[in-house]
Short mmCIF file of C-alpha atoms and ligand atoms in Angstrom, two decimals:
data_model
loop_
_atom_site.label_atom_id
_atom_site.label_comp_id
_atom_site.label_asym_id
_atom_site.label_seq_id
_atom_site.Cartn_x
_atom_site.Cartn_y
_atom_site.Cartn_z
CA MET A 269 0.00 0.00 0.00
CA SER A 270 1.55 3.35 -0.99
CA GLN A 271 1.95 6.06 1.62
CA PRO A 272 -1.01 8.50 1.51
CA LYS A 273 -0.45 12.25 1.12
CA PRO A 274 0.64 13.77 4.45
CA VAL A 275 -1.86 15.76 6.52
CA ARG A 276 -0.24 19.20 6.85
CA LYS A 277 -3.21 21.52 7.33
CA ALA A 278 -5.82 21.82 10.05
CA VAL A 279 -9.11 23.72 9.97
CA LEU A 280 -10.42 25.00 13.29
CA PRO A 281 -14.06 26.11 12.98
CA VAL A 282 -14.66 28.70 15.69
CA ALA A 283 -17.59 30.66 14.28
CA GLY A 284 -20.35 29.04 16.36
CA MET A 285 -22.55 31.17 18.61
CA GLY A 286 -22.05 29.14 21.79
CA THR A 287 -25.67 29.57 22.89
CA ARG A 288 -25.37 26.73 25.41
CA PHE A 289 -22.89 28.79 27.35
CA LEU A 290 -24.67 32.14 27.64
CA PRO A 291 -24.16 34.62 29.17
CA ALA A 292 -20.42 33.72 29.29
CA THR A 293 -20.26 33.68 25.49
CA LYS A 294 -22.10 36.95 24.87
CA ALA A 295 -18.87 38.92 24.39
CA VAL A 296 -16.21 36.21 24.83
CA PRO A 297 -15.88 33.45 22.23
CA LYS A 298 -16.48 30.07 23.85
CA GLU A 299 -13.17 28.89 22.37
CA MET A 300 -11.43 31.46 24.60
CA LEU A 301 -12.90 30.15 27.85
CA THR A 302 -10.04 28.80 29.89
CA VAL A 303 -9.35 25.32 31.14
CA VAL A 304 -7.06 26.03 34.11
CA ASP A 305 -4.87 28.69 32.46
CA LYS A 306 -5.19 28.16 28.71
CA PRO A 307 -8.06 28.88 26.34
CA VAL A 308 -9.64 25.69 25.00
CA VAL A 309 -8.61 26.62 21.45
CA GLN A 310 -4.94 26.55 22.46
CA TYR A 311 -5.20 22.92 23.56
CA ALA A 312 -6.49 22.07 20.07
CA VAL A 313 -3.63 23.93 18.38
CA GLU A 314 -1.06 22.17 20.59
CA GLU A 315 -2.64 18.80 19.79
CA ALA A 316 -2.42 19.61 16.07
CA MET A 317 1.21 20.74 16.35
CA GLU A 318 2.11 17.51 18.13
CA ALA A 319 0.52 15.61 15.22
CA GLY A 320 2.79 17.42 12.73
CA ILE A 321 0.32 19.99 11.41
CA GLU A 322 2.11 22.93 9.79
CA GLN A 323 -0.75 25.25 8.80
CA PHE A 324 -3.71 26.34 10.89
CA ILE A 325 -6.83 27.75 9.27
CA PHE A 326 -9.33 29.32 11.63
CA VAL A 327 -12.88 29.86 10.46
CA THR A 328 -14.02 32.76 12.61
CA GLY A 329 -17.03 35.04 12.72
CA ARG A 330 -18.25 38.26 14.28
CA GLY A 331 -16.85 38.94 17.75
CA LYS A 332 -14.07 36.36 17.45
CA HIS A 333 -11.12 38.68 16.84
CA VAL A 334 -9.56 37.94 20.26
CA ILE A 335 -8.73 34.49 18.89
CA GLU A 336 -6.49 36.22 16.31
CA ASP A 337 -4.89 38.31 19.06
CA HIS A 338 -4.26 35.22 21.15
CA PHE A 339 -2.09 33.67 18.42
CA ASP A 340 -0.06 36.86 17.88
CA HIS A 341 2.59 38.80 19.81
CA ALA A 342 1.36 40.96 22.69
CA TYR A 343 4.12 43.56 22.53
CA GLU A 344 3.23 45.64 25.62
CA LEU A 345 2.85 42.53 27.75
CA GLU A 346 6.08 41.00 26.46
CA ALA A 347 7.99 44.28 27.09
CA LEU A 348 6.58 44.49 30.60
CA LEU A 349 7.48 40.89 31.46
CA ARG A 350 10.98 41.45 30.03
CA ALA A 351 11.46 44.67 32.03
CA ARG A 352 10.36 42.92 35.24
CA GLY A 353 12.57 39.88 34.67
CA ARG A 354 9.56 37.53 34.49
CA THR A 355 11.47 35.23 32.14
CA ALA A 356 9.43 32.05 32.69
CA GLU A 357 6.13 33.75 31.82
CA LEU A 358 7.70 35.55 28.86
CA ASN A 359 9.22 32.38 27.45
CA GLY A 360 5.93 30.56 27.97
CA LEU A 361 4.13 33.16 25.85
CA LEU A 362 6.77 33.09 23.11
CA GLU A 363 6.98 29.28 22.98
CA ASP A 364 3.21 29.03 22.51
CA LEU A 365 3.21 31.22 19.39
CA PRO A 366 2.72 29.37 16.10
CA VAL A 367 5.43 29.92 13.48
CA THR A 368 5.00 33.23 11.63
CA GLY A 369 2.83 32.75 8.55
CA SER A 370 1.43 29.39 9.66
CA VAL A 371 -1.91 30.77 10.84
CA SER A 372 -4.67 32.11 8.62
CA PHE A 373 -8.16 33.33 9.31
CA THR A 374 -11.24 33.34 7.18
CA ARG A 375 -14.78 34.30 8.19
CA GLN A 376 -18.00 32.41 8.04
CA GLN A 377 -20.35 35.28 7.37
CA SER A 378 -23.41 33.50 8.77
CA PRO A 379 -23.37 30.50 11.12
CA LEU A 380 -25.08 28.07 8.73
CA GLY A 381 -23.59 24.96 10.29
CA LEU A 382 -20.32 23.08 10.72
CA GLY A 383 -20.28 21.83 7.11
CA HIS A 384 -20.59 25.39 5.88
CA ALA A 385 -17.81 26.54 8.24
CA VAL A 386 -15.44 23.89 6.85
CA TRP A 387 -16.46 24.83 3.27
CA CYS A 388 -15.39 28.43 4.03
CA ALA A 389 -11.79 27.15 4.37
CA ARG A 390 -11.73 25.47 0.93
CA HIS A 391 -9.35 27.91 -0.78
CA PHE A 392 -6.86 27.68 2.08
CA VAL A 393 -6.95 23.88 2.08
CA GLY A 394 -6.75 23.37 -1.69
CA ASP A 395 -6.41 19.86 -3.05
CA GLU A 396 -4.89 17.97 -0.14
CA PRO A 397 -6.04 15.99 2.89
CA PHE A 398 -6.69 18.06 6.00
CA ALA A 399 -7.68 17.75 9.62
CA VAL A 400 -10.63 19.42 11.32
CA LEU A 401 -10.48 20.00 15.07
CA LEU A 402 -13.47 21.30 17.02
CA PRO A 403 -11.85 23.08 19.96
CA ASP A 404 -14.93 22.51 22.16
CA ASP A 405 -13.93 18.88 22.33
CA LEU A 406 -10.91 18.90 24.59
CA MET A 407 -9.05 15.62 24.10
CA VAL A 408 -6.67 14.68 26.88
CA GLY A 409 -4.28 11.78 26.40
CA THR A 410 -0.89 10.64 25.15
CA PRO A 411 -0.21 10.63 22.30
CA GLY A 412 -2.77 13.28 21.38
CA ALA A 413 -5.97 12.27 19.59
CA LEU A 414 -5.00 13.70 16.19
CA LYS A 415 -1.62 11.98 16.32
CA GLN A 416 -3.35 8.65 16.98
CA MET A 417 -5.69 9.33 14.04
CA ILE A 418 -2.82 10.16 11.68
CA GLU A 419 -1.17 6.86 12.62
CA VAL A 420 -4.37 5.08 11.55
CA TYR A 421 -4.62 7.25 8.40
CA ASN A 422 -1.14 6.09 7.36
CA ARG A 423 -1.89 2.46 8.25
CA VAL A 424 -5.19 2.19 6.32
CA GLY A 425 -4.07 4.05 3.19
CA GLY A 426 -5.50 7.52 3.86
CA GLY A 427 -9.03 8.67 3.05
CA VAL A 428 -11.35 9.81 5.83
CA VAL A 429 -10.60 9.09 9.49
CA VAL A 430 -12.90 10.31 12.26
CA ALA A 431 -12.55 10.05 16.03
CA ALA A 432 -15.34 8.07 17.65
CA GLU A 433 -16.66 7.31 21.11
CA GLU A 434 -19.28 4.86 22.44
CA LYS A 435 -22.23 6.65 24.08
CA PRO A 436 -25.27 5.47 26.00
CA LEU A 437 -28.17 4.94 23.57
CA GLU A 438 -30.19 7.85 24.96
CA GLU A 439 -27.35 10.27 24.07
CA VAL A 440 -26.76 9.26 20.45
CA LYS A 441 -29.41 11.69 19.18
CA ARG A 442 -26.94 14.55 19.77
CA TYR A 443 -24.23 13.07 17.51
CA GLY A 444 -23.36 11.62 14.12
CA VAL A 445 -23.70 7.86 14.57
CA ILE A 446 -21.61 5.26 12.74
CA ALA A 447 -22.72 2.05 11.02
CA PRO A 448 -19.60 0.00 11.75
CA GLY A 449 -17.91 -2.57 9.51
CA ALA A 450 -14.74 -4.61 10.06
CA GLU A 451 -12.58 -3.91 13.14
CA LYS A 452 -8.88 -3.14 12.54
CA GLY A 453 -7.21 -2.75 15.94
CA ASN A 454 -8.28 0.58 17.41
CA ALA A 455 -9.99 1.47 14.10
CA VAL A 456 -13.24 0.31 12.56
CA GLU A 457 -14.40 0.58 8.98
CA VAL A 458 -17.29 3.01 8.53
CA LYS A 459 -20.20 1.78 6.39
CA GLY A 460 -22.51 4.72 7.06
CA VAL A 461 -23.00 7.81 9.26
CA VAL A 462 -26.35 9.25 10.33
CA GLU A 463 -26.54 12.71 11.90
CA LYS A 464 -28.58 13.00 15.11
CA PRO A 465 -30.73 9.88 14.66
CA ASP A 466 -33.68 8.84 16.77
CA PRO A 467 -32.15 6.29 19.21
CA ALA A 468 -34.50 3.60 17.83
CA MET A 469 -33.04 4.15 14.33
CA ALA A 470 -29.38 4.52 15.39
CA PRO A 471 -27.07 2.05 13.60
CA SER A 472 -24.85 1.71 16.74
CA ARG A 473 -23.80 3.63 19.84
CA LEU A 474 -20.52 4.66 18.20
CA THR A 475 -20.61 8.44 17.76
CA VAL A 476 -18.39 10.82 15.81
CA ILE A 477 -16.60 13.39 17.99
CA GLY A 478 -14.82 16.60 17.06
CA ARG A 479 -11.74 15.35 15.21
CA TYR A 480 -11.68 14.50 11.50
CA ILE A 481 -9.16 13.83 8.75
CA LEU A 482 -10.89 14.60 5.47
CA ASP A 483 -10.25 14.10 1.79
CA PRO A 484 -10.57 17.33 -0.26
CA GLN A 485 -13.36 15.64 -2.26
CA VAL A 486 -15.59 16.61 0.65
CA PHE A 487 -15.64 20.16 -0.77
CA ILE A 488 -17.44 18.91 -3.90
CA GLU A 489 -20.23 17.65 -1.62
CA LEU A 490 -20.19 20.71 0.65
CA ASP A 491 -20.48 22.92 -2.46
CA ARG A 492 -24.06 21.68 -2.88
CA LYS A 493 -24.94 23.42 0.42
CA GLU A 494 -27.63 20.88 1.23
CA LYS A 495 -29.25 21.41 4.62
CA GLY A 496 -29.55 18.49 7.01
CA ALA A 497 -30.55 17.93 10.65
CA GLY A 498 -31.65 21.15 12.39
CA GLY A 499 -31.73 23.01 9.03
CA GLU A 500 -27.92 23.34 9.17
CA ILE A 501 -25.33 22.42 6.54
CA GLN A 502 -23.93 19.36 8.29
CA LEU A 503 -20.38 18.12 7.82
CA THR A 504 -21.56 14.56 8.48
CA ASP A 505 -23.86 14.49 5.44
CA SER A 506 -21.11 15.48 2.99
CA MET A 507 -18.57 13.27 4.69
CA ALA A 508 -20.91 10.27 4.49
CA LYS A 509 -21.12 10.69 0.69
CA LEU A 510 -17.41 9.77 0.50
CA ILE A 511 -18.09 6.27 1.84
CA GLY A 512 -17.26 3.88 -0.98
CA GLN A 513 -15.17 6.52 -2.80
CA VAL A 514 -12.23 6.66 -0.36
CA PRO A 515 -11.19 4.49 2.62
CA PHE A 516 -13.30 5.56 5.62
CA HIS A 517 -12.47 4.63 9.22
CA ALA A 518 -13.30 5.62 12.77
CA VAL A 519 -10.70 5.53 15.54
CA LYS A 520 -11.43 4.88 19.18
CA THR A 521 -8.58 6.88 20.69
CA ASN A 522 -7.46 6.26 24.25
CA CYS A 523 -7.95 9.96 25.05
CA THR A 524 -10.59 11.33 27.40
CA ARG A 525 -12.96 13.78 25.77
CA TYR A 526 -14.41 16.75 27.62
CA ASP A 527 -17.27 18.58 25.93
CA CYS A 528 -16.25 22.13 26.75
CA GLY A 529 -19.24 23.45 24.78
CA SER A 530 -21.43 22.36 27.72
CA LYS A 531 -21.22 23.77 31.23
CA GLU A 532 -20.82 20.41 32.93
CA GLY A 533 -18.14 19.21 30.49
CA PHE A 534 -16.25 22.46 30.86
CA LEU A 535 -16.25 22.26 34.67
CA GLN A 536 -15.22 18.61 34.53
CA ALA A 537 -12.33 19.52 32.18
CA ASN A 538 -11.12 22.21 34.56
CA ILE A 539 -11.09 19.85 37.51
CA ALA A 540 -9.54 16.91 35.61
CA VAL A 541 -6.83 19.00 33.94
CA GLY A 542 -6.19 20.84 37.22
CA LEU A 543 -5.72 17.53 39.03
CA SER A 544 -3.21 16.43 36.36
CA ARG A 545 -1.07 19.53 36.86
CA PRO A 546 1.67 19.02 39.47
CA ASP A 547 1.81 22.79 40.18
CA ILE A 548 -1.79 23.05 41.37
CA ALA A 549 -3.01 19.47 41.96
CA PRO A 550 -2.17 19.28 45.70
CA SER A 551 -3.97 22.50 46.61
CA LEU A 552 -6.88 21.78 44.25
CA ARG A 553 -7.34 18.29 45.73
CA ALA A 554 -7.31 19.72 49.25
CA MET A 555 -9.77 22.41 48.26
CA LEU A 556 -12.15 19.91 46.58
CA LYS A 557 -12.27 17.89 49.81
CA THR A 558 -13.69 20.93 51.61
CA ILE A 559 -16.69 21.09 49.27
CA ASN A 560 -19.74 19.50 50.78
CA LEU A 561 -21.07 17.18 48.06
P1 UTP B 296 -21.69 23.56 18.06
O1 UTP B 296 -22.56 22.49 17.55
O2 UTP B 296 -21.16 23.40 19.44
O3 UTP B 296 -22.49 24.92 17.92
O4 UTP B 296 -20.49 23.73 17.05
P2 UTP B 296 -22.23 26.34 18.54
O5 UTP B 296 -23.08 27.30 17.80
O6 UTP B 296 -20.77 26.66 18.53
O7 UTP B 296 -22.67 26.24 20.07
P3 UTP B 296 -24.12 26.14 20.74
O8 UTP B 296 -24.65 24.78 20.38
O9 UTP B 296 -24.94 27.27 20.23
O10 UTP B 296 -23.84 26.29 22.22
C1 UTP B 296 -19.41 22.82 16.96
C2 UTP B 296 -18.22 23.54 16.37
O11 UTP B 296 -18.52 24.05 15.08
C3 UTP B 296 -18.32 25.44 15.01
C4 UTP B 296 -18.33 25.92 16.46
O12 UTP B 296 -17.57 27.10 16.63
C5 UTP B 296 -17.74 24.72 17.20
O13 UTP B 296 -16.32 24.74 17.13
N1 UTP B 296 -19.37 26.03 14.16
C6 UTP B 296 -20.65 25.62 14.29
C7 UTP B 296 -19.03 26.97 13.23
O14 UTP B 296 -17.85 27.37 13.09
N2 UTP B 296 -20.01 27.48 12.43
C8 UTP B 296 -21.31 27.08 12.55
O15 UTP B 296 -22.16 27.58 11.76
C9 UTP B 296 -21.63 26.13 13.50
#
């Protein structure tokens, strides 16, 4: 089997309205809400960097400009930290910056759905495979989720690879659900995907979560701008049309997923990540014990 084209580009759709998180997201993009001391979007960028991604394409919208600022120099702050000898903080800021010219931004002028957001990045992606990371889904694990997916992508000969997670049947109606085929280690062949099915009609309990490796052919499907579940242009619908045209697999990563687009998932992420951080874990653990549950 020949080596598939490398995955060098990642699309990060960040144009959603974040209505589940109001009023926090009225003026602050939900992707900028912090888990411990980093915005959720930064975790996604770090995961992509670890997986070898070289170019980051953000699909933003109105009120999201602070995301651009976050991935740029903050000259006054850097000068102040330098003047005060706060070298550790300064170096931390500089190390986190993506390489100059590796980040681009395009706007989704109306939030018509995830499929539409990805379509907005088509000219930046061009004719090569690409990853999509939804920053709301914080994936914690080693190696990172996208790195595990790229390993599968190389092993199965490329095509489409999605991250998947088993859910209780009553929850599948919130997700794209996979009709599974043959198992291949931590991957499974995908025979079909249905967006937000009635649990009685769901082909399995295996749901697609916010990490994808896509073939550029998906843009041909997205170009049709067909609306799906909820009247939105769904990524799942266009992706599902590639089944049979390119290899299509789902990966059950060993990462833990936190749904930071929901209040409970976001709080859980803060506690779990906090408890994994040697600098704050002891005091956080002690503090949690004082809460009367
Ligand atoms: P969600 O389904 O979480 O929607 O989007 P949302 O609008 O952001 O949030 P709620 O449901 O109103 O609280 C999943 C991902 O797709 C992006 C979001 O930014 C998020 O990363 N998205 C969604 C877009 O970029 N554009 C859209 O039109 C819809």
